[in-house]
Coordinates of C-alpha atoms in Angstrom, one line a residue:
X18 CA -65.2 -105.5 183.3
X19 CA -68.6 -106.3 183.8
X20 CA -69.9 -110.3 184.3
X21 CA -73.0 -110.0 182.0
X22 CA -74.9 -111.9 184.7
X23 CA -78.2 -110.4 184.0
X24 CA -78.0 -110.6 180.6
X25 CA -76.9 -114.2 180.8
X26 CA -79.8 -114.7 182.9
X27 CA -82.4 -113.2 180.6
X28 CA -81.2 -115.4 177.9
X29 CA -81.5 -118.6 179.4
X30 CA -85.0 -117.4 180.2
X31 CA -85.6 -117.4 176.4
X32 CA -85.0 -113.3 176.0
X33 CA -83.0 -113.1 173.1
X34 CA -82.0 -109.4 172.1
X35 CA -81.2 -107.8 175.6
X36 CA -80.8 -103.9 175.6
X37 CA -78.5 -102.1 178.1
X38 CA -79.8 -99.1 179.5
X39 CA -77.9 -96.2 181.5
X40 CA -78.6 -92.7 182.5
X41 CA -76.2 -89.7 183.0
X42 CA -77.0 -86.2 184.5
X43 CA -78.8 -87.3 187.8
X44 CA -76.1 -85.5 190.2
X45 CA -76.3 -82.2 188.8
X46 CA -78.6 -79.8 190.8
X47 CA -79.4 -78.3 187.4
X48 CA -80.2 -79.4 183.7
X49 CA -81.9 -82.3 181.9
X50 CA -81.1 -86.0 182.2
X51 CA -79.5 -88.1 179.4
X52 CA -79.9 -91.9 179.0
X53 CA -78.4 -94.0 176.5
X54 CA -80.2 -97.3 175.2
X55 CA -77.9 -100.0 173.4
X56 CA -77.9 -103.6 171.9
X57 CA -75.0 -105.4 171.9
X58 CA -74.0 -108.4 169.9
X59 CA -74.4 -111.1 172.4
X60 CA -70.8 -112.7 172.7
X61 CA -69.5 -109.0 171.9
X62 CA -66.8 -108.1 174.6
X63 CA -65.1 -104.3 174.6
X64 CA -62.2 -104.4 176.5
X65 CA -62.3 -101.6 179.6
X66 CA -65.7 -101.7 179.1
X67 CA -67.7 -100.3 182.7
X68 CA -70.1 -98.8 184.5
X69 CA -69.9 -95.2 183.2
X70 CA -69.5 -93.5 186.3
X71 CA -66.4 -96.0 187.0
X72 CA -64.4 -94.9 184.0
X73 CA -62.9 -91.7 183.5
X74 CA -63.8 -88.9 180.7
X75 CA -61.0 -89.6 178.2
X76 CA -62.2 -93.5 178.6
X77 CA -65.7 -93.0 178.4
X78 CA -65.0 -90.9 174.9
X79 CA -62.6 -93.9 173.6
X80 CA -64.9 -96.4 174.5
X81 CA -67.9 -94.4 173.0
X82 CA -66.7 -95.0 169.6
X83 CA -66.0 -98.7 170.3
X84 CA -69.4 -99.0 171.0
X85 CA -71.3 -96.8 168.6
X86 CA -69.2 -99.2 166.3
X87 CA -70.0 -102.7 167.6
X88 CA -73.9 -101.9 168.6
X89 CA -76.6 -103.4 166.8
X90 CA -78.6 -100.6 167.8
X91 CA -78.1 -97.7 170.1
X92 CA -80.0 -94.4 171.1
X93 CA -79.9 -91.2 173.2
X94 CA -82.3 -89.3 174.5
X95 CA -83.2 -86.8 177.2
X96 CA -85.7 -85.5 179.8
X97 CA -85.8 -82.0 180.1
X98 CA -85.0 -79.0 182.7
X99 CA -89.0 -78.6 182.5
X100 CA -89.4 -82.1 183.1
X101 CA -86.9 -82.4 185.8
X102 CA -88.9 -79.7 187.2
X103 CA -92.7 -81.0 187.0
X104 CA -92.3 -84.5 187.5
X105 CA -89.0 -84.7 189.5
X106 CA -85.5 -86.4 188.5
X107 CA -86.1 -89.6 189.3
X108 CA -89.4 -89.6 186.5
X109 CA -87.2 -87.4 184.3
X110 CA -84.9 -90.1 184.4
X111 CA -87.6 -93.0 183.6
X112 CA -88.9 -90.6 180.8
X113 CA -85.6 -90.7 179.0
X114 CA -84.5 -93.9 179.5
X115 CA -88.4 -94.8 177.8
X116 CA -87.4 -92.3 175.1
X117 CA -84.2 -94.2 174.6
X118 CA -85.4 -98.0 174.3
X119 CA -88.2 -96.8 172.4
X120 CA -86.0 -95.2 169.9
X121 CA -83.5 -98.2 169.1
X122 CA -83.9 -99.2 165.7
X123 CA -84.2 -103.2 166.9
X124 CA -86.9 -103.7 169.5
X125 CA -85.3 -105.7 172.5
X126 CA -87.4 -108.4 174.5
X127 CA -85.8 -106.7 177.2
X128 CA -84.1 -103.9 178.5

């Protein structure tokens, strides 16, 4: 379960809607890079909820709906083969995760 630290941390430095942000697809040697954007409600708590890579596939799919359900906002967005390709995956990776935060339907002071 994560500690919400940072989060705790933004807000006492007077940020008040704090986005999570979270990429997938960087280990792959091919393919495009997804990242997902979301907003939570602030004292929202999802039990099992982790670091994606920590959870297993049949978790990450329960918890997915759990989410999608409690979010204030979420989004998902990609950077492409091409862009994997003529940047690198690291900028892909920036690129979508931009894509994402830019596409949540509440603007966060931070993310």
């Amino acid at each position: 379960m994560p500690d919400f630290e940072l989060e705790k941390a933004a807000r006492a430095e007077g940020y008040t809607i704090v986005c999570g942000v979270d990429e997938a697809g960087r280990g792959p040697l091919a393919g495009p890079v997804c990242a997902a954007a979301v907003i939570l409600p602030e004292d929202c708590v999802i039990d099992g909820l982790n670091d994606s890579k920590k959870l297993s596939e049949a978790k990450r799919e329960m918890l997915y709906d759990i989410v999608v359900e409690k979010a204030l906002a979420y989004a998902v967005c990609y950077g492409t083969l091409e862009e994997v390709e003529q940047f690198n995956i690291l900028e892909a990776t920036y690129l979508a995760m931009t894509r994402a935060v830019a596409e949540l339907a509440i603007k966060p002071d931070l993310a």
